[in-house]
């Protein structure tokens, strides 16, 4: 059962699951997801806050595992509308976790985030780093991690928690890709500016304590990211214990470096404005990424900046979804 299977990462996960021989059942309320993106298994429309609907879907499919992607996920929005984040992300996840336990579905793969670490300057963040989120989005995800630990202790719910760094790129076969409305993420906004769909990209802050003054992030290809999820599902099915893994490459790129690389990949000018900092942004988020490689055998082969932007650019020129 894939919550958020109609969203960017969830849809790529459904494709990877299908390829690996699973039947991904998408559970999605279509608030931010797209019905068109559900191509690889059944679709069940539903909200995480609707416990009756969750119970129906668990009873209908008797899933072997839950992959839980559904969430509100915009750092900036979480600062202005914290109530929505706590209600949807934490309240919705609690419903889902209780429904899974009641249905005896005891394998749970959860999308967490490096935003749970907060702003720890000049530190490479590994899975044992302290978690001090600086925005409501990160705080909501950390709370769900805690719920999972409590449900394991009380009910034996085994889980793999993935803390994502910045996910980018698209399916190289062009079946699914990134499509948010409104768009808030750096690379798709930049591609919009490059091909004239918006006037310019605004750089949020040029006075950070980094070599070029802009924020540094660790970008990971969405296909590599979802491959890790399939490995995590097999990890649980093999009876291995609950575990937390960072999913990033260990390489950080500044906003200006991403802009330069986009100019090189598309061979076009990138119109930019320099703007103020965005509330909730950490200066630098770079992953200590060795655990997933060592323990899961994860190989993030597509996660170089050039390939991620090239795949995103190809999708950007051809792809979109409808409800
Ligand atoms: N940025 C700009 N201009 C824009 C958009 C973004 O300069 O128009 C900058 C941001 O300030 C940040 C970087 O580009 O420094 C990346 O921003 P994104 O909005 O693409 O991604 P975030 O880092 O804010 O957030 C993403 C996901 C979250 C996840 C987080 C972890 O949206 O779900 O990565 O860092 F938790």
CSV table of C-alpha atoms and ligand atoms in Angstrom, one decimal:
chain,number,residue,atom,x,y,z
A,1,UNK,CA,0.0,0.0,0.0
A,2,UNK,CA,1.6,3.2,-1.2
A,3,UNK,CA,0.2,6.4,0.4
A,4,UNK,CA,0.9,9.4,-1.8
A,5,UNK,CA,1.3,7.1,-4.8
A,6,UNK,CA,-0.1,9.9,-7.1
A,7,UNK,CA,2.7,12.3,-6.0
A,8,UNK,CA,6.2,12.8,-7.4
A,9,UNK,CA,8.1,10.4,-5.3
A,10,UNK,CA,5.3,7.9,-4.7
A,11,UNK,CA,4.6,7.5,-8.4
A,12,UNK,CA,8.2,6.7,-9.1
A,13,UNK,CA,8.1,4.2,-6.2
A,14,UNK,CA,5.1,2.5,-7.7
A,15,UNK,CA,7.0,2.1,-11.0
A,16,UNK,CA,10.0,0.6,-9.1
A,17,UNK,CA,7.8,-1.7,-7.0
A,18,UNK,CA,6.0,-3.0,-10.1
A,19,UNK,CA,9.3,-3.7,-11.8
A,20,UNK,CA,10.3,-5.6,-8.7
A,21,UNK,CA,7.2,-7.8,-8.9
A,22,UNK,CA,4.9,-6.1,-6.3
A,23,UNK,CA,1.4,-4.7,-6.9
A,24,UNK,CA,1.5,-1.2,-5.6
A,25,UNK,CA,-1.9,0.0,-4.4
A,26,UNK,CA,-2.0,3.8,-4.4
A,27,UNK,CA,-3.9,5.5,-1.5
A,28,UNK,CA,-4.1,9.2,-2.2
A,29,UNK,CA,-6.5,12.1,-1.6
A,30,UNK,CA,-5.4,13.9,-4.8
A,31,UNK,CA,-5.0,17.2,-2.9
A,32,UNK,CA,-1.4,17.5,-4.3
A,33,UNK,CA,-1.2,14.3,-6.3
A,34,UNK,CA,-2.4,13.5,-9.8
A,35,UNK,CA,-4.6,10.6,-10.9
A,36,UNK,CA,-2.7,10.4,-14.2
A,37,UNK,CA,0.4,9.6,-12.3
A,38,UNK,CA,-1.1,6.3,-11.0
A,39,UNK,CA,0.0,3.9,-13.8
A,40,UNK,CA,1.4,0.9,-12.1
A,41,UNK,CA,-1.3,-0.6,-9.9
A,42,UNK,CA,-4.8,0.0,-8.5
A,43,UNK,CA,-5.9,3.4,-7.2
A,44,UNK,CA,-8.0,4.0,-4.1
A,45,UNK,CA,-8.9,7.6,-3.4
A,46,UNK,CA,-8.9,8.4,0.3
A,47,UNK,CA,-7.6,10.7,3.0
A,48,UNK,CA,-5.3,9.6,5.8
A,49,UNK,CA,-7.6,11.4,8.3
A,50,UNK,CA,-10.5,9.0,7.2
A,51,UNK,CA,-9.9,5.9,9.4
A,52,UNK,CA,-13.0,4.1,8.0
A,53,UNK,CA,-11.7,4.4,4.4
A,54,UNK,CA,-8.2,3.3,5.5
A,55,UNK,CA,-9.7,0.2,7.2
A,56,UNK,CA,-11.6,-0.6,4.0
A,57,UNK,CA,-8.5,-0.5,1.8
A,58,UNK,CA,-6.4,-2.6,4.2
A,59,UNK,CA,-9.2,-5.2,4.3
A,60,UNK,CA,-9.6,-5.2,0.5
A,61,UNK,CA,-6.0,-5.8,-0.4
A,62,UNK,CA,-4.3,-7.2,2.8
A,63,UNK,CA,-1.0,-5.5,1.8
A,64,UNK,CA,2.3,-7.0,2.8
A,65,UNK,CA,3.7,-3.6,3.7
A,66,UNK,CA,3.0,0.1,3.8
A,67,UNK,CA,5.1,2.7,2.0
A,68,UNK,CA,4.1,6.0,3.4
A,69,UNK,CA,4.8,9.0,1.2
A,70,UNK,CA,1.6,11.1,1.6
A,71,UNK,CA,2.4,14.4,3.4
A,72,UNK,CA,2.4,18.1,3.0
A,73,UNK,CA,6.0,18.8,2.3
A,74,UNK,CA,6.8,22.5,1.8
A,75,UNK,CA,9.1,24.0,4.2
A,76,UNK,CA,8.0,27.6,3.7
A,77,UNK,CA,4.3,26.8,3.9
A,78,UNK,CA,4.8,24.8,7.1
A,79,UNK,CA,6.1,28.0,8.7
A,80,UNK,CA,2.9,30.0,7.9
A,81,UNK,CA,0.4,27.1,8.3
A,82,UNK,CA,1.8,24.9,11.1
A,83,UNK,CA,-1.7,23.5,12.0
A,84,UNK,CA,-2.2,21.9,8.6
A,85,UNK,CA,1.2,20.2,8.9
A,86,UNK,CA,0.6,18.8,12.4
A,87,UNK,CA,-3.0,17.7,11.5
A,88,UNK,CA,-2.3,16.1,8.2
A,89,UNK,CA,1.2,14.8,8.7
A,90,UNK,CA,1.1,13.7,12.3
A,91,UNK,CA,-2.6,13.1,12.7
A,92,UNK,CA,-2.9,11.4,9.3
A,93,UNK,CA,0.2,9.2,10.0
A,94,UNK,CA,-1.1,8.1,13.4
A,95,UNK,CA,-4.3,7.0,11.8
A,96,UNK,CA,-2.4,5.1,9.1
A,97,UNK,CA,-0.1,3.4,11.6
A,98,UNK,CA,-3.0,2.4,13.9
A,99,UNK,CA,-4.9,1.0,10.9
A,100,UNK,CA,-1.8,-1.0,9.7
A,101,UNK,CA,-1.3,-2.5,13.1
A,102,UNK,CA,-5.0,-3.4,13.4
A,103,UNK,CA,-4.8,-5.0,10.0
A,104,UNK,CA,-1.7,-7.0,11.1
A,105,UNK,CA,0.4,-5.3,8.3
A,106,UNK,CA,3.6,-5.0,10.3
A,107,UNK,CA,6.1,-3.8,7.7
A,108,UNK,CA,6.3,0.0,7.3
A,109,UNK,CA,8.5,2.1,5.1
A,110,UNK,CA,8.4,5.8,6.0
A,111,UNK,CA,9.5,9.0,4.1
A,112,UNK,CA,11.2,11.2,6.6
A,113,UNK,CA,13.5,14.1,5.9
A,114,UNK,CA,16.8,15.7,6.5
A,115,UNK,CA,14.7,18.7,7.7
A,116,UNK,CA,14.5,16.8,11.0
A,117,UNK,CA,18.2,17.6,11.6
A,118,UNK,CA,17.6,21.4,11.5
A,119,UNK,CA,20.5,23.8,10.9
A,120,UNK,CA,23.8,22.3,12.1
A,121,UNK,CA,26.4,24.4,10.3
A,122,UNK,CA,29.3,22.7,8.6
A,123,UNK,CA,28.4,19.3,9.9
A,124,UNK,CA,27.9,16.2,7.7
A,125,UNK,CA,24.7,14.8,9.0
A,126,UNK,CA,24.6,11.1,9.7
A,127,UNK,CA,21.8,9.0,11.1
A,128,UNK,CA,23.1,9.5,14.7
A,129,UNK,CA,23.2,13.3,14.4
A,130,UNK,CA,20.9,15.2,16.8
A,131,UNK,CA,17.5,16.2,15.4
A,132,UNK,CA,16.5,19.8,16.1
A,133,UNK,CA,14.1,20.7,13.3
A,134,UNK,CA,13.8,24.5,12.6
A,135,UNK,CA,10.5,24.3,10.7
A,136,UNK,CA,7.1,22.7,11.3
A,137,UNK,CA,7.5,20.3,8.4
A,138,UNK,CA,10.7,18.8,9.9
A,139,UNK,CA,9.1,18.8,13.4
A,140,UNK,CA,6.0,16.9,12.1
A,141,UNK,CA,8.2,14.2,10.4
A,142,UNK,CA,10.3,13.8,13.5
A,143,UNK,CA,7.2,13.3,15.6
A,144,UNK,CA,6.1,10.5,13.2
A,145,UNK,CA,9.5,8.8,13.6
A,146,UNK,CA,8.8,8.8,17.4
A,147,UNK,CA,5.3,7.3,16.8
A,148,UNK,CA,6.9,4.5,14.8
A,149,UNK,CA,9.3,3.7,17.6
A,150,UNK,CA,6.5,3.6,20.2
A,151,UNK,CA,4.4,1.3,18.0
A,152,UNK,CA,7.3,-1.0,17.5
A,153,UNK,CA,7.8,-1.3,21.2
A,154,UNK,CA,4.1,-1.8,21.9
A,155,UNK,CA,2.9,-3.8,18.9
A,156,UNK,CA,6.0,-5.0,17.0
A,157,UNK,CA,5.5,-2.7,13.9
A,158,UNK,CA,8.8,-3.1,12.1
A,159,UNK,CA,9.9,0.0,10.1
A,160,UNK,CA,12.5,1.5,7.9
A,161,UNK,CA,12.8,5.3,8.1
A,162,UNK,CA,14.4,7.2,5.2
A,163,UNK,CA,15.6,10.7,5.8
A,164,UNK,CA,15.6,12.2,2.3
A,165,UNK,CA,17.9,15.0,1.3
A,166,UNK,CA,16.8,17.0,-1.8
A,167,UNK,CA,15.1,14.8,-4.3
A,168,UNK,CA,15.4,15.7,-8.0
A,169,UNK,CA,15.2,14.3,-11.5
A,170,UNK,CA,12.6,12.2,-13.2
A,171,UNK,CA,12.0,8.8,-14.7
A,172,UNK,CA,14.4,8.6,-17.6
A,173,UNK,CA,11.7,6.7,-19.6
A,174,UNK,CA,9.4,9.7,-19.2
A,175,UNK,CA,6.4,7.9,-17.7
A,176,UNK,CA,6.4,10.0,-14.5
A,177,UNK,CA,8.2,13.1,-13.3
A,178,UNK,CA,8.0,16.1,-10.9
A,179,UNK,CA,4.8,18.2,-11.3
A,180,UNK,CA,3.6,20.3,-8.4
A,181,UNK,CA,1.0,23.0,-8.5
A,182,UNK,CA,2.1,25.5,-7.2
A,183,UNK,CA,5.7,24.6,-7.8
A,184,UNK,CA,8.1,25.6,-5.0
A,185,UNK,CA,11.3,23.5,-5.7
A,186,UNK,CA,14.5,24.9,-7.0
A,187,UNK,CA,15.1,22.8,-10.1
A,188,UNK,CA,11.6,22.8,-11.7
A,189,UNK,CA,11.3,26.5,-11.0
A,190,UNK,CA,14.6,27.1,-12.7
A,191,UNK,CA,13.6,25.1,-15.7
A,192,UNK,CA,10.3,27.1,-15.9
A,193,UNK,CA,12.4,30.3,-15.9
A,194,UNK,CA,14.8,28.9,-18.5
A,195,UNK,CA,12.0,28.2,-21.0
A,196,UNK,CA,10.0,31.4,-20.3
A,197,UNK,CA,7.1,29.9,-18.2
A,198,UNK,CA,8.1,32.4,-15.5
A,199,UNK,CA,10.0,35.6,-15.6
A,200,UNK,CA,13.0,34.6,-13.4
A,201,UNK,CA,14.2,32.4,-10.6
A,202,UNK,CA,14.5,34.2,-7.3
A,203,UNK,CA,17.5,33.1,-5.2
A,204,UNK,CA,16.4,33.0,-1.6
A,205,UNK,CA,19.3,34.6,0.2
A,206,UNK,CA,22.8,35.4,-1.0
A,207,UNK,CA,24.2,36.2,2.5
A,208,UNK,CA,24.5,32.7,4.0
A,209,UNK,CA,27.8,31.7,5.5
A,210,UNK,CA,28.8,29.5,2.5
A,211,UNK,CA,31.5,30.1,-0.2
A,212,UNK,CA,29.1,31.8,-2.6
A,213,UNK,CA,26.5,33.0,-0.1
A,214,UNK,CA,23.7,30.7,-1.2
A,215,UNK,CA,22.3,27.6,0.6
A,216,UNK,CA,23.9,24.2,0.1
A,217,UNK,CA,21.8,21.1,-0.5
A,218,UNK,CA,22.6,17.4,-1.2
A,219,UNK,CA,20.6,16.4,-4.3
A,220,UNK,CA,19.5,12.7,-4.9
A,221,UNK,CA,17.9,11.3,-8.0
A,222,UNK,CA,14.3,10.2,-7.5
A,223,UNK,CA,15.0,6.8,-9.2
A,224,UNK,CA,17.9,6.1,-6.9
A,225,UNK,CA,15.7,7.1,-3.9
A,226,UNK,CA,12.9,4.8,-4.8
A,227,UNK,CA,15.3,1.9,-5.5
A,228,UNK,CA,16.4,2.3,-1.8
A,229,UNK,CA,12.7,1.9,-0.8
A,230,UNK,CA,12.4,-1.5,-2.7
A,231,UNK,CA,15.6,-2.6,-0.9
A,232,UNK,CA,14.1,-1.4,2.4
A,233,UNK,CA,10.9,-3.5,1.8
A,234,UNK,CA,13.0,-6.6,1.1
A,235,UNK,CA,15.1,-5.8,4.2
A,236,UNK,CA,11.9,-6.0,6.3
A,237,UNK,CA,10.6,-9.0,4.4
A,238,UNK,CA,13.9,-10.8,5.2
A,239,UNK,CA,13.1,-10.2,8.9
A,240,UNK,CA,15.8,-7.6,9.6
A,241,UNK,CA,15.2,-5.1,12.3
A,242,UNK,CA,13.9,-1.5,12.2
A,243,UNK,CA,16.5,0.9,10.9
A,244,UNK,CA,17.0,4.6,9.9
A,245,UNK,CA,18.8,5.5,6.7
A,246,UNK,CA,19.8,8.8,5.2
A,247,UNK,CA,19.3,9.0,1.5
A,248,UNK,CA,21.7,11.5,0.0
A,249,UNK,CA,25.0,11.4,-1.8
A,250,UNK,CA,27.3,13.2,0.6
A,251,UNK,CA,28.0,16.0,-2.0
A,252,UNK,CA,26.6,19.4,-1.4
A,253,UNK,CA,25.8,22.0,-4.2
A,254,UNK,CA,24.9,25.7,-3.7
A,255,UNK,CA,22.0,27.3,-5.4
A,256,UNK,CA,24.4,29.1,-7.6
A,257,UNK,CA,26.1,25.8,-8.6
A,258,UNK,CA,22.8,24.3,-9.5
A,259,UNK,CA,22.0,27.3,-11.7
A,260,UNK,CA,25.4,27.0,-13.4
A,261,UNK,CA,24.9,23.3,-14.0
A,262,UNK,CA,21.4,24.0,-15.4
A,263,UNK,CA,22.8,26.6,-17.8
A,264,UNK,CA,25.3,24.0,-19.0
A,265,UNK,CA,22.8,21.2,-19.4
A,266,UNK,CA,20.1,23.2,-21.2
A,267,UNK,CA,22.5,25.5,-23.1
A,268,UNK,CA,20.3,28.4,-22.3
A,269,UNK,CA,20.4,31.5,-20.1
A,270,UNK,CA,18.9,31.3,-16.6
A,271,UNK,CA,17.1,34.6,-15.7
A,272,UNK,CA,17.6,35.2,-11.9
A,273,UNK,CA,16.8,37.7,-9.2
A,274,UNK,CA,18.5,37.9,-5.9
A,275,UNK,CA,16.0,37.9,-3.1
A,276,UNK,CA,15.7,37.7,0.7
A,277,UNK,CA,16.1,34.5,2.7
A,278,UNK,CA,13.1,32.2,2.9
A,279,UNK,CA,11.9,31.4,6.5
A,280,UNK,CA,12.8,27.9,7.7
A,281,UNK,CA,15.7,27.3,5.3
A,282,UNK,CA,18.9,25.7,6.8
A,283,UNK,CA,22.2,27.0,5.5
A,284,UNK,CA,23.6,23.6,4.6
A,285,UNK,CA,22.2,20.1,4.5
A,286,UNK,CA,24.6,17.4,3.4
A,287,UNK,CA,24.2,13.7,4.1
A,288,UNK,CA,26.6,11.2,5.7
A,289,UNK,CA,25.5,8.5,3.2
A,290,UNK,CA,27.5,5.4,3.9
A,291,UNK,CA,24.9,3.4,5.9
A,292,UNK,CA,22.5,2.8,3.1
A,293,UNK,CA,25.3,1.8,0.7
A,294,UNK,CA,26.9,-0.5,3.3
A,295,UNK,CA,23.9,-2.2,4.7
A,296,UNK,CA,21.2,-2.1,2.0
A,297,UNK,CA,23.7,-2.3,-0.9
A,298,UNK,CA,22.2,1.0,-2.3
A,299,UNK,CA,24.0,2.3,-5.4
A,300,UNK,CA,22.8,5.9,-6.2
A,301,UNK,CA,24.2,5.7,-9.8
A,302,UNK,CA,22.0,8.5,-11.3
A,303,UNK,CA,22.6,11.0,-8.6
A,304,UNK,CA,25.0,13.3,-10.2
A,305,UNK,CA,23.8,16.9,-10.8
A,306,UNK,CA,24.2,16.7,-14.5
A,307,UNK,CA,22.0,13.6,-14.9
A,308,UNK,CA,19.4,14.8,-12.5
A,309,UNK,CA,19.0,18.1,-14.3
A,310,UNK,CA,19.1,16.4,-17.7
A,311,UNK,CA,16.3,14.0,-16.7
A,312,UNK,CA,14.3,16.8,-15.1
A,313,UNK,CA,14.7,18.9,-18.3
A,314,UNK,CA,13.5,16.1,-20.6
A,315,UNK,CA,10.4,15.5,-18.4
A,316,UNK,CA,9.8,19.3,-18.1
A,317,UNK,CA,9.6,19.6,-21.9
A,318,UNK,CA,7.1,16.8,-22.4
A,319,UNK,CA,5.4,15.7,-19.2
A,320,UNK,CA,2.5,16.9,-17.1
A,321,UNK,CA,-0.4,15.3,-15.2
A,322,UNK,CA,-4.1,15.9,-14.7
A,323,UNK,CA,-6.4,15.0,-11.8
B,1,LIG,N1,15.5,28.1,-3.6
B,1,LIG,C1,15.7,29.3,-4.2
B,1,LIG,N2,14.7,29.8,-5.0
B,1,LIG,C2,13.5,29.1,-5.2
B,1,LIG,C3,13.3,27.9,-4.6
B,1,LIG,C4,14.3,27.4,-3.8
B,1,LIG,O1,16.7,29.9,-4.0
B,1,LIG,O2,12.6,29.7,-5.9
B,1,LIG,C5,16.5,27.5,-2.7
B,1,LIG,C6,16.0,27.3,-1.3
B,1,LIG,O3,16.2,28.4,-0.5
B,1,LIG,C7,17.0,26.2,-0.9
B,1,LIG,C8,17.2,25.4,-2.2
B,1,LIG,O4,16.9,26.3,-3.2
B,1,LIG,O5,18.2,26.7,-0.4
B,1,LIG,C9,16.4,24.2,-2.3
B,1,LIG,O6,15.0,24.5,-2.1
B,1,LIG,P1,13.8,23.6,-2.4
B,1,LIG,O7,12.5,24.3,-2.1
B,1,LIG,O8,13.9,23.0,-3.7
B,1,LIG,O9,14.0,22.4,-1.3
B,1,LIG,P2,14.1,22.5,0.3
B,1,LIG,O10,15.5,22.3,0.6
B,1,LIG,O11,13.4,23.7,0.8
B,1,LIG,O12,13.1,21.3,0.7
B,1,LIG,C10,13.2,20.1,0.1
B,1,LIG,C11,11.9,19.4,0.2
B,1,LIG,C12,11.5,19.0,1.6
B,1,LIG,C13,12.7,18.4,2.3
B,1,LIG,C14,13.9,19.3,2.2
B,1,LIG,C15,15.1,18.9,2.9
B,1,LIG,O13,10.8,20.2,-0.3
B,1,LIG,O14,10.5,18.1,1.6
B,1,LIG,O15,14.2,19.4,0.8
B,1,LIG,O16,16.0,20.0,2.7
B,1,LIG,F1,12.5,18.2,3.6
